[in-house]
Every structure is written in C-alpha cells, then in structure tokens.
mmCIF file of N, CA and C in Angstrom:
data_model
loop_
_atom_site.group_PDB
_atom_site.id
_atom_site.type_symbol
_atom_site.label_atom_id
_atom_site.label_comp_id
_atom_site.label_asym_id
_atom_site.label_seq_id
_atom_site.Cartn_x
_atom_site.Cartn_y
_atom_site.Cartn_z
ATOM 1 N N MET A 1 90.850 -50.024 9.295
ATOM 2 C CA MET A 1 89.584 -50.118 8.584
ATOM 3 C C MET A 1 89.058 -51.550 8.725
ATOM 4 N N PRO A 2 87.794 -51.757 9.126
ATOM 5 C CA PRO A 2 87.274 -53.099 9.296
ATOM 6 C C PRO A 2 87.142 -53.791 7.949
ATOM 7 N N THR A 3 87.474 -55.076 7.935
ATOM 8 C CA THR A 3 87.317 -55.837 6.700
ATOM 9 C C THR A 3 85.992 -56.576 6.745
ATOM 10 N N THR A 4 85.341 -56.619 5.625
ATOM 11 C CA THR A 4 84.083 -57.337 5.533
ATOM 12 C C THR A 4 84.212 -58.351 4.422
ATOM 13 N N GLU A 5 83.577 -59.470 4.609
ATOM 14 C CA GLU A 5 83.617 -60.525 3.599
ATOM 15 C C GLU A 5 82.836 -60.062 2.378
ATOM 16 N N PRO A 6 83.402 -60.264 1.180
ATOM 17 C CA PRO A 6 82.697 -59.820 -0.020
ATOM 18 C C PRO A 6 81.391 -60.594 -0.206
ATOM 19 N N SER A 7 80.439 -59.910 -0.773
ATOM 20 C CA SER A 7 79.142 -60.513 -1.045
ATOM 21 C C SER A 7 79.280 -61.600 -2.103
ATOM 22 N N ALA A 8 78.613 -62.716 -1.897
ATOM 23 C CA ALA A 8 78.641 -63.805 -2.872
ATOM 24 C C ALA A 8 78.041 -63.352 -4.202
ATOM 25 N N LEU A 9 76.999 -62.556 -4.140
ATOM 26 C CA LEU A 9 76.360 -62.072 -5.366
ATOM 27 C C LEU A 9 77.281 -61.124 -6.117
ATOM 28 N N ARG A 10 77.941 -60.229 -5.413
ATOM 29 C CA ARG A 10 78.877 -59.309 -6.042
ATOM 30 C C ARG A 10 80.013 -60.098 -6.704
ATOM 31 N N GLU A 11 80.536 -61.098 -6.010
ATOM 32 C CA GLU A 11 81.611 -61.913 -6.570
ATOM 33 C C GLU A 11 81.138 -62.672 -7.810
ATOM 34 N N ARG A 12 79.908 -63.140 -7.793
ATOM 35 C CA ARG A 12 79.361 -63.826 -8.971
ATOM 36 C C ARG A 12 79.257 -62.861 -10.153
ATOM 37 N N LEU A 13 78.818 -61.636 -9.904
ATOM 38 C CA LEU A 13 78.750 -60.632 -10.960
ATOM 39 C C LEU A 13 80.138 -60.362 -11.533
ATOM 40 N N ARG A 14 81.128 -60.248 -10.679
ATOM 41 C CA ARG A 14 82.497 -59.966 -11.135
ATOM 42 C C ARG A 14 83.078 -61.135 -11.921
ATOM 43 N N ARG A 15 82.843 -62.361 -11.451
ATOM 44 C CA ARG A 15 83.324 -63.541 -12.197
ATOM 45 C C ARG A 15 82.670 -63.623 -13.570
ATOM 46 N N THR A 16 81.361 -63.368 -13.599
ATOM 47 C CA THR A 16 80.635 -63.422 -14.860
ATOM 48 C C THR A 16 81.114 -62.313 -15.792
ATOM 49 N N LEU A 17 81.445 -61.149 -15.248
ATOM 50 C CA LEU A 17 82.002 -60.066 -16.054
ATOM 51 C C LEU A 17 83.334 -60.487 -16.663
ATOM 52 N N ARG A 18 84.202 -61.089 -15.854
ATOM 53 C CA ARG A 18 85.490 -61.562 -16.383
ATOM 54 C C ARG A 18 85.278 -62.530 -17.540
ATOM 55 N N ASP A 19 84.326 -63.464 -17.361
ATOM 56 C CA ASP A 19 84.035 -64.434 -18.420
ATOM 57 C C ASP A 19 83.501 -63.742 -19.678
ATOM 58 N N ALA A 20 82.639 -62.759 -19.489
ATOM 59 C CA ALA A 20 82.075 -62.024 -20.631
ATOM 60 C C ALA A 20 83.160 -61.248 -21.375
ATOM 61 N N LEU A 21 84.082 -60.666 -20.630
ATOM 62 C CA LEU A 21 85.179 -59.933 -21.263
ATOM 63 C C LEU A 21 86.078 -60.877 -22.048
ATOM 64 N N ARG A 22 86.368 -62.035 -21.478
ATOM 65 C CA ARG A 22 87.188 -63.022 -22.189
ATOM 66 C C ARG A 22 86.496 -63.500 -23.462
ATOM 67 N N ALA A 23 85.178 -63.639 -23.388
ATOM 68 C CA ALA A 23 84.404 -64.095 -24.544
ATOM 69 C C ALA A 23 84.097 -62.956 -25.517
ATOM 70 N N ARG A 24 84.496 -61.746 -25.152
ATOM 71 C CA ARG A 24 84.228 -60.546 -25.963
ATOM 72 C C ARG A 24 82.727 -60.348 -26.194
ATOM 73 N N ASP A 25 81.956 -60.630 -25.144
ATOM 74 C CA ASP A 25 80.505 -60.455 -25.184
ATOM 75 C C ASP A 25 80.173 -59.062 -24.648
ATOM 76 N N ALA A 26 80.074 -58.100 -25.565
ATOM 77 C CA ALA A 26 79.880 -56.699 -25.182
ATOM 78 C C ALA A 26 78.543 -56.469 -24.488
ATOM 79 N N VAL A 27 77.515 -57.172 -24.902
ATOM 80 C CA VAL A 27 76.190 -56.985 -24.298
ATOM 81 C C VAL A 27 76.206 -57.426 -22.837
ATOM 82 N N ALA A 28 76.730 -58.623 -22.588
ATOM 83 C CA ALA A 28 76.799 -59.125 -21.214
ATOM 84 C C ALA A 28 77.715 -58.247 -20.369
ATOM 85 N N ALA A 29 78.866 -57.874 -20.929
ATOM 86 C CA ALA A 29 79.814 -57.048 -20.176
ATOM 87 C C ALA A 29 79.189 -55.698 -19.811
ATOM 88 N N GLY A 30 78.444 -55.110 -20.731
ATOM 89 C CA GLY A 30 77.796 -53.831 -20.442
ATOM 90 C C GLY A 30 76.768 -53.933 -19.337
ATOM 91 N N ALA A 31 75.964 -54.981 -19.380
ATOM 92 C CA ALA A 31 74.946 -55.178 -18.344
ATOM 93 C C ALA A 31 75.589 -55.430 -16.985
ATOM 94 N N LEU A 32 76.627 -56.233 -16.971
ATOM 95 C CA LEU A 32 77.299 -56.549 -15.710
ATOM 96 C C LEU A 32 78.023 -55.330 -15.148
ATOM 97 N N ARG A 33 78.674 -54.569 -16.010
ATOM 98 C CA ARG A 33 79.340 -53.343 -15.542
ATOM 99 C C ARG A 33 78.338 -52.363 -14.962
ATOM 100 N N ALA A 34 77.184 -52.241 -15.598
ATOM 101 C CA ALA A 34 76.160 -51.318 -15.100
ATOM 102 C C ALA A 34 75.670 -51.756 -13.721
ATOM 103 N N ALA A 35 75.457 -53.047 -13.539
ATOM 104 C CA ALA A 35 74.985 -53.551 -12.246
ATOM 105 C C ALA A 35 76.046 -53.344 -11.164
ATOM 106 N N ILE A 36 77.293 -53.655 -11.482
ATOM 107 C CA ILE A 36 78.372 -53.480 -10.505
ATOM 108 C C ILE A 36 78.539 -51.996 -10.157
ATOM 109 N N SER A 37 78.438 -51.135 -11.144
ATOM 110 C CA SER A 37 78.536 -49.693 -10.893
ATOM 111 C C SER A 37 77.388 -49.203 -10.015
ATOM 112 N N ALA A 38 76.192 -49.714 -10.251
ATOM 113 C CA ALA A 38 75.045 -49.320 -9.425
ATOM 114 C C ALA A 38 75.264 -49.738 -7.971
ATOM 115 N N ILE A 39 75.845 -50.908 -7.775
ATOM 116 C CA ILE A 39 76.141 -51.381 -6.414
ATOM 117 C C ILE A 39 77.201 -50.480 -5.780
ATOM 118 N N ASP A 40 78.260 -50.194 -6.528
ATOM 119 C CA ASP A 40 79.320 -49.312 -6.010
ATOM 120 C C ASP A 40 78.764 -47.936 -5.652
ATOM 121 N N ASN A 41 77.894 -47.405 -6.501
ATOM 122 C CA ASN A 41 77.293 -46.093 -6.224
ATOM 123 C C ASN A 41 76.433 -46.136 -4.972
ATOM 124 N N ALA A 42 75.722 -47.225 -4.760
ATOM 125 C CA ALA A 42 74.874 -47.341 -3.567
ATOM 126 C C ALA A 42 75.715 -47.415 -2.296
ATOM 127 N N GLU A 43 76.948 -47.875 -2.406
ATOM 128 C CA GLU A 43 77.822 -47.963 -1.239
ATOM 129 C C GLU A 43 78.470 -46.631 -0.880
ATOM 130 N N ALA A 44 78.447 -45.690 -1.793
ATOM 131 C CA ALA A 44 79.049 -44.384 -1.516
ATOM 132 C C ALA A 44 78.240 -43.676 -0.435
ATOM 133 N N VAL A 45 78.942 -42.986 0.421
ATOM 134 C CA VAL A 45 78.251 -42.241 1.475
ATOM 135 C C VAL A 45 77.869 -40.869 0.938
ATOM 136 N N PRO A 46 76.788 -40.281 1.433
ATOM 137 C CA PRO A 46 76.430 -38.922 1.014
ATOM 138 C C PRO A 46 77.565 -37.953 1.322
ATOM 139 N N ALA A 47 77.683 -36.900 0.535
ATOM 140 C CA ALA A 47 78.780 -35.943 0.683
ATOM 141 C C ALA A 47 78.853 -35.368 2.087
ATOM 142 N N GLU A 48 77.708 -35.078 2.697
ATOM 143 C CA GLU A 48 77.714 -34.508 4.051
ATOM 144 C C GLU A 48 78.317 -35.499 5.040
ATOM 145 N N SER A 49 77.967 -36.764 4.926
ATOM 146 C CA SER A 49 78.507 -37.784 5.824
ATOM 147 C C SER A 49 79.984 -38.000 5.559
ATOM 148 N N ALA A 50 80.374 -37.904 4.301
ATOM 149 C CA ALA A 50 81.773 -38.117 3.939
ATOM 150 C C ALA A 50 82.651 -37.058 4.596
ATOM 151 N N ARG A 51 82.206 -35.815 4.565
ATOM 152 C CA ARG A 51 82.994 -34.745 5.181
ATOM 153 C C ARG A 51 83.175 -34.989 6.675
ATOM 154 N N ALA A 52 82.150 -35.491 7.315
ATOM 155 C CA ALA A 52 82.213 -35.719 8.757
ATOM 156 C C ALA A 52 83.143 -36.875 9.112
ATOM 157 N N SER A 53 83.308 -37.839 8.197
ATOM 158 C CA SER A 53 84.107 -39.010 8.526
ATOM 159 C C SER A 53 85.525 -38.952 7.974
ATOM 160 N N LEU A 54 85.917 -37.824 7.367
ATOM 161 C CA LEU A 54 87.274 -37.699 6.852
ATOM 162 C C LEU A 54 88.268 -37.676 8.006
ATOM 163 N N LYS A 55 89.464 -38.138 7.713
ATOM 164 C CA LYS A 55 90.520 -38.125 8.722
ATOM 165 C C LYS A 55 90.897 -36.689 9.027
ATOM 166 N N PRO A 56 91.397 -36.413 10.218
ATOM 167 C CA PRO A 56 91.698 -35.033 10.615
ATOM 168 C C PRO A 56 92.807 -34.410 9.766
ATOM 169 N N LEU A 57 92.837 -33.070 9.774
ATOM 170 C CA LEU A 57 93.878 -32.348 9.052
ATOM 171 C C LEU A 57 95.243 -32.758 9.585
ATOM 172 N N GLY A 58 96.212 -32.709 8.707
ATOM 173 C CA GLY A 58 97.557 -33.087 9.119
ATOM 174 C C GLY A 58 97.892 -34.515 8.725
ATOM 175 N N VAL A 59 96.896 -35.319 8.419
ATOM 176 C CA VAL A 59 97.134 -36.683 7.976
ATOM 177 C C VAL A 59 97.357 -36.628 6.471
ATOM 178 N N VAL A 60 98.455 -37.175 6.019
ATOM 179 C CA VAL A 60 98.764 -37.148 4.594
ATOM 180 C C VAL A 60 99.029 -38.557 4.102
ATOM 181 N N GLY A 61 98.961 -38.716 2.789
ATOM 182 C CA GLY A 61 99.274 -40.010 2.189
ATOM 183 C C GLY A 61 98.057 -40.621 1.544
ATOM 184 N N VAL A 62 98.266 -41.800 1.014
ATOM 185 C CA VAL A 62 97.191 -42.505 0.335
ATOM 186 C C VAL A 62 96.068 -42.785 1.320
ATOM 187 N N GLY A 63 94.847 -42.458 0.931
ATOM 188 C CA GLY A 63 93.686 -42.719 1.771
ATOM 189 C C GLY A 63 93.412 -41.651 2.806
ATOM 190 N N ALA A 64 94.204 -40.592 2.820
ATOM 191 C CA ALA A 64 94.029 -39.553 3.839
ATOM 192 C C ALA A 64 92.699 -38.830 3.705
ATOM 193 N N ALA A 65 92.137 -38.801 2.521
ATOM 194 C CA ALA A 65 90.891 -38.071 2.314
ATOM 195 C C ALA A 65 89.744 -39.002 1.939
ATOM 196 N N GLU A 66 89.836 -40.242 2.345
ATOM 197 C CA GLU A 66 88.795 -41.190 1.997
ATOM 198 C C GLU A 66 87.805 -41.366 3.144
ATOM 199 N N ALA A 67 86.550 -41.454 2.775
ATOM 200 C CA ALA A 67 85.503 -41.728 3.761
ATOM 201 C C ALA A 67 85.202 -43.221 3.724
ATOM 202 N N THR A 68 84.796 -43.759 4.835
ATOM 203 C CA THR A 68 84.417 -45.167 4.896
ATOM 204 C C THR A 68 83.145 -45.375 4.094
ATOM 205 N N ARG A 69 83.152 -46.397 3.234
ATOM 206 C CA ARG A 69 81.981 -46.687 2.403
ATOM 207 C C ARG A 69 80.991 -47.539 3.195
ATOM 208 N N ARG A 70 79.735 -47.462 2.766
ATOM 209 C CA ARG A 70 78.707 -48.312 3.378
ATOM 210 C C ARG A 70 78.938 -49.754 2.941
ATOM 211 N N HIS A 71 78.458 -50.698 3.707
ATOM 212 C CA HIS A 71 78.523 -52.109 3.329
ATOM 213 C C HIS A 71 77.094 -52.579 3.062
ATOM 214 N N LEU A 72 76.868 -53.098 1.862
ATOM 215 C CA LEU A 72 75.543 -53.607 1.500
ATOM 216 C C LEU A 72 75.496 -55.105 1.713
ATOM 217 N N ASP A 73 74.393 -55.580 2.255
ATOM 218 C CA ASP A 73 74.247 -57.030 2.382
ATOM 219 C C ASP A 73 73.692 -57.602 1.075
ATOM 220 N N ASP A 74 73.612 -58.921 0.993
ATOM 221 C CA ASP A 74 73.169 -59.579 -0.239
ATOM 222 C C ASP A 74 71.754 -59.181 -0.646
ATOM 223 N N ASP A 75 70.868 -58.963 0.328
ATOM 224 C CA ASP A 75 69.495 -58.561 -0.010
ATOM 225 C C ASP A 75 69.466 -57.190 -0.685
ATOM 226 N N GLU A 76 70.278 -56.261 -0.177
ATOM 227 C CA GLU A 76 70.347 -54.930 -0.786
ATOM 228 C C GLU A 76 70.946 -55.006 -2.190
ATOM 229 N N ILE A 77 71.971 -55.811 -2.344
ATOM 230 C CA ILE A 77 72.589 -55.985 -3.664
ATOM 231 C C ILE A 77 71.606 -56.633 -4.623
ATOM 232 N N LEU A 78 70.855 -57.607 -4.148
ATOM 233 C CA LEU A 78 69.858 -58.274 -4.982
ATOM 234 C C LEU A 78 68.790 -57.279 -5.449
ATOM 235 N N ARG A 79 68.361 -56.384 -4.573
ATOM 236 C CA ARG A 79 67.387 -55.355 -4.963
ATOM 237 C C ARG A 79 67.953 -54.449 -6.058
ATOM 238 N N ILE A 80 69.214 -54.111 -5.946
ATOM 239 C CA ILE A 80 69.847 -53.252 -6.958
ATOM 240 C C ILE A 80 69.908 -53.977 -8.300
ATOM 241 N N VAL A 81 70.284 -55.244 -8.287
ATOM 242 C CA VAL A 81 70.356 -56.018 -9.535
ATOM 243 C C VAL A 81 68.965 -56.133 -10.155
ATOM 244 N N ARG A 82 67.959 -56.388 -9.331
ATOM 245 C CA ARG A 82 66.586 -56.476 -9.858
ATOM 246 C C ARG A 82 66.124 -55.132 -10.435
ATOM 247 N N ALA A 83 66.536 -54.040 -9.823
ATOM 248 C CA ALA A 83 66.198 -52.716 -10.358
ATOM 249 C C ALA A 83 66.881 -52.504 -11.710
ATOM 250 N N GLU A 84 68.105 -52.986 -11.853
ATOM 251 C CA GLU A 84 68.803 -52.904 -13.140
ATOM 252 C C GLU A 84 68.052 -53.712 -14.204
ATOM 253 N N VAL A 85 67.545 -54.876 -13.816
ATOM 254 C CA VAL A 85 66.762 -55.698 -14.745
ATOM 255 C C VAL A 85 65.527 -54.922 -15.203
ATOM 256 N N ALA A 86 64.813 -54.337 -14.254
ATOM 257 C CA ALA A 86 63.611 -53.583 -14.585
ATOM 258 C C ALA A 86 63.930 -52.392 -15.486
ATOM 259 N N ASP A 87 65.017 -51.694 -15.190
ATOM 260 C CA ASP A 87 65.420 -50.545 -16.019
ATOM 261 C C ASP A 87 65.749 -50.985 -17.435
ATOM 262 N N ARG A 88 66.447 -52.094 -17.574
ATOM 263 C CA ARG A 88 66.819 -52.591 -18.906
ATOM 264 C C ARG A 88 65.597 -53.072 -19.682
ATOM 265 N N MET A 89 64.653 -53.685 -19.001
ATOM 266 C CA MET A 89 63.433 -54.139 -19.688
ATOM 267 C C MET A 89 62.613 -52.926 -20.145
ATOM 268 N N ALA A 90 62.552 -51.896 -19.317
ATOM 269 C CA ALA A 90 61.839 -50.674 -19.706
ATOM 270 C C ALA A 90 62.527 -50.004 -20.893
ATOM 271 N N ALA A 91 63.853 -49.984 -20.880
ATOM 272 C CA ALA A 91 64.592 -49.405 -22.006
ATOM 273 C C ALA A 91 64.368 -50.216 -23.271
ATOM 274 N N ALA A 92 64.312 -51.548 -23.139
ATOM 275 C CA ALA A 92 64.055 -52.406 -24.304
ATOM 276 C C ALA A 92 62.683 -52.099 -24.901
ATOM 277 N N ALA A 93 61.696 -51.932 -24.049
ATOM 278 C CA ALA A 93 60.353 -51.601 -24.532
ATOM 279 C C ALA A 93 60.345 -50.252 -25.243
ATOM 280 N N GLN A 94 61.082 -49.293 -24.699
ATOM 281 C CA GLN A 94 61.174 -47.975 -25.326
ATOM 282 C C GLN A 94 61.858 -48.073 -26.692
ATOM 283 N N TYR A 95 62.933 -48.824 -26.775
ATOM 284 C CA TYR A 95 63.617 -49.012 -28.059
ATOM 285 C C TYR A 95 62.686 -49.659 -29.088
ATOM 286 N N GLU A 96 61.896 -50.626 -28.636
ATOM 287 C CA GLU A 96 60.956 -51.280 -29.560
ATOM 288 C C GLU A 96 59.925 -50.286 -30.077
ATOM 289 N N ARG A 97 59.411 -49.429 -29.182
ATOM 290 C CA ARG A 97 58.443 -48.414 -29.610
ATOM 291 C C ARG A 97 59.055 -47.469 -30.645
ATOM 292 N N LEU A 98 60.359 -47.271 -30.560
ATOM 293 C CA LEU A 98 61.049 -46.387 -31.493
ATOM 294 C C LEU A 98 61.516 -47.121 -32.756
ATOM 295 N N GLY A 99 61.207 -48.418 -32.818
ATOM 296 C CA GLY A 99 61.583 -49.197 -33.990
ATOM 297 C C GLY A 99 63.036 -49.646 -34.006
ATOM 298 N N GLN A 100 63.711 -49.550 -32.877
ATOM 299 C CA GLN A 100 65.118 -49.959 -32.790
ATOM 300 C C GLN A 100 65.199 -51.364 -32.199
ATOM 301 N N VAL A 101 64.886 -52.324 -33.052
ATOM 302 C CA VAL A 101 64.761 -53.716 -32.622
ATOM 303 C C VAL A 101 66.088 -54.287 -32.131
ATOM 304 N N ASP A 102 67.188 -53.961 -32.805
ATOM 305 C CA ASP A 102 68.498 -54.486 -32.382
ATOM 306 C C ASP A 102 68.875 -53.985 -30.989
ATOM 307 N N ALA A 103 68.694 -52.701 -30.752
ATOM 308 C CA ALA A 103 69.008 -52.132 -29.438
ATOM 309 C C ALA A 103 68.104 -52.740 -28.365
ATOM 310 N N ALA A 104 66.839 -52.954 -28.709
ATOM 311 C CA ALA A 104 65.908 -53.578 -27.766
ATOM 312 C C ALA A 104 66.372 -54.989 -27.419
ATOM 313 N N GLY A 105 66.819 -55.714 -28.413
ATOM 314 C CA GLY A 105 67.303 -57.074 -28.183
ATOM 315 C C GLY A 105 68.525 -57.109 -27.285
ATOM 316 N N ARG A 106 69.437 -56.162 -27.485
ATOM 317 C CA ARG A 106 70.630 -56.100 -26.630
ATOM 318 C C ARG A 106 70.242 -55.791 -25.176
ATOM 319 N N MET A 107 69.334 -54.839 -25.001
ATOM 320 C CA MET A 107 68.890 -54.495 -23.644
ATOM 321 C C MET A 107 68.212 -55.690 -22.975
ATOM 322 N N ARG A 108 67.356 -56.349 -23.725
ATOM 323 C CA ARG A 108 66.629 -57.494 -23.185
ATOM 324 C C ARG A 108 67.594 -58.636 -22.840
ATOM 325 N N SER A 109 68.588 -58.862 -23.683
ATOM 326 C CA SER A 109 69.576 -59.907 -23.431
ATOM 327 C C SER A 109 70.351 -59.628 -22.138
ATOM 328 N N GLY A 110 70.771 -58.378 -21.951
ATOM 329 C CA GLY A 110 71.460 -58.011 -20.711
ATOM 330 C C GLY A 110 70.563 -58.163 -19.505
ATOM 331 N N ALA A 111 69.299 -57.798 -19.657
ATOM 332 C CA ALA A 111 68.341 -57.932 -18.552
ATOM 333 C C ALA A 111 68.136 -59.395 -18.190
ATOM 334 N N GLU A 112 68.059 -60.245 -19.198
ATOM 335 C CA GLU A 112 67.859 -61.678 -18.939
ATOM 336 C C GLU A 112 69.056 -62.288 -18.222
ATOM 337 N N LEU A 113 70.274 -61.857 -18.584
ATOM 338 C CA LEU A 113 71.469 -62.344 -17.894
ATOM 339 C C LEU A 113 71.430 -61.947 -16.418
ATOM 340 N N LEU A 114 71.156 -60.672 -16.158
ATOM 341 C CA LEU A 114 71.092 -60.202 -14.769
ATOM 342 C C LEU A 114 69.966 -60.884 -13.998
ATOM 343 N N ALA A 115 68.831 -61.105 -14.664
ATOM 344 C CA ALA A 115 67.699 -61.781 -14.002
ATOM 345 C C ALA A 115 68.068 -63.208 -13.627
ATOM 346 N N ALA A 116 68.823 -63.890 -14.496
ATOM 347 C CA ALA A 116 69.242 -65.264 -14.200
ATOM 348 C C ALA A 116 70.187 -65.288 -12.999
ATOM 349 N N ILE A 117 71.096 -64.329 -12.950
ATOM 350 C CA ILE A 117 72.026 -64.260 -11.805
ATOM 351 C C ILE A 117 71.253 -63.956 -10.524
ATOM 352 N N ALA A 118 70.290 -63.044 -10.595
ATOM 353 C CA ALA A 118 69.474 -62.699 -9.427
ATOM 354 C C ALA A 118 68.645 -63.899 -8.975
ATOM 355 N N ALA A 119 68.113 -64.650 -9.924
ATOM 356 C CA ALA A 119 67.297 -65.823 -9.578
ATOM 357 C C ALA A 119 68.142 -66.885 -8.879
ATOM 358 N N ASP A 120 69.384 -67.062 -9.329
ATOM 359 C CA ASP A 120 70.270 -68.023 -8.693
ATOM 360 C C ASP A 120 70.630 -67.607 -7.271
ATOM 361 N N ALA A 121 70.690 -66.293 -7.050
ATOM 362 C CA ALA A 121 71.083 -65.768 -5.756
ATOM 363 C C ALA A 121 69.953 -65.804 -4.732
ATOM 364 N N SER A 122 68.710 -65.866 -5.214
ATOM 365 C CA SER A 122 67.593 -65.817 -4.252
ATOM 366 C C SER A 122 67.102 -67.181 -3.876
#
C-alpha cells in the first residue's frame, strides 16, 4: 500500500483535538471531531468502487477486505473544514431563532475555532 505524507492541516486538527480533550473542552472537542470525521468520510471510496478494488477471494487476514481510501490534498481538506464552519454557523443561527442561546453559543464557538484553524492554514 503506498504511503502518503499526512496533511499538515489534518495533523493540526488532531493536535488541537488532543489539547481540547486534555483541557476537557467539550465544545472544541466536538467541533474538531466533526471536522475530522467529515474529512475521513470524504476519503471513503464509493461502495461500487470499493467492491472493484477488494483483494481477490482466497486472501485472508487483517485488511483482506479493505479498499484503498482516497487521499485528499490540503485544499480539499480546507474546503471541508470551511464547510463545517458554515454548517455550524447556520446551526447557531437556527438555535438562536429557536431561543436556544446556549446551544447557539456552543455552535458558534466551535465554528470560530475551526475558522481560526482554516485561516492559519490558508
């Protein structure tokens, strides 16, 4: 399997997540986990492609049924993080319309953290 160098932005998200977990910052950790999950989901190959790239029958053991994942470059990862920011800001606005000010504040705080990381990366 070819090795690819990890994305600097992805590594920054993971480091920041570790720091948030150590600090017990649930809002930051939630936003960072959501962004990392969105990136991981974008790297998954469609089911049809996965079936075509599976190892042949008769191969057994760990990884025998794994498909090669896509590799995203920093620009693609940055777009995903920015989309997460936009989604969180939209959710914050919706919470405010519903009178849930605390939930809106948490969403906005997570969005601001992700926006700061995205700004540093660009």
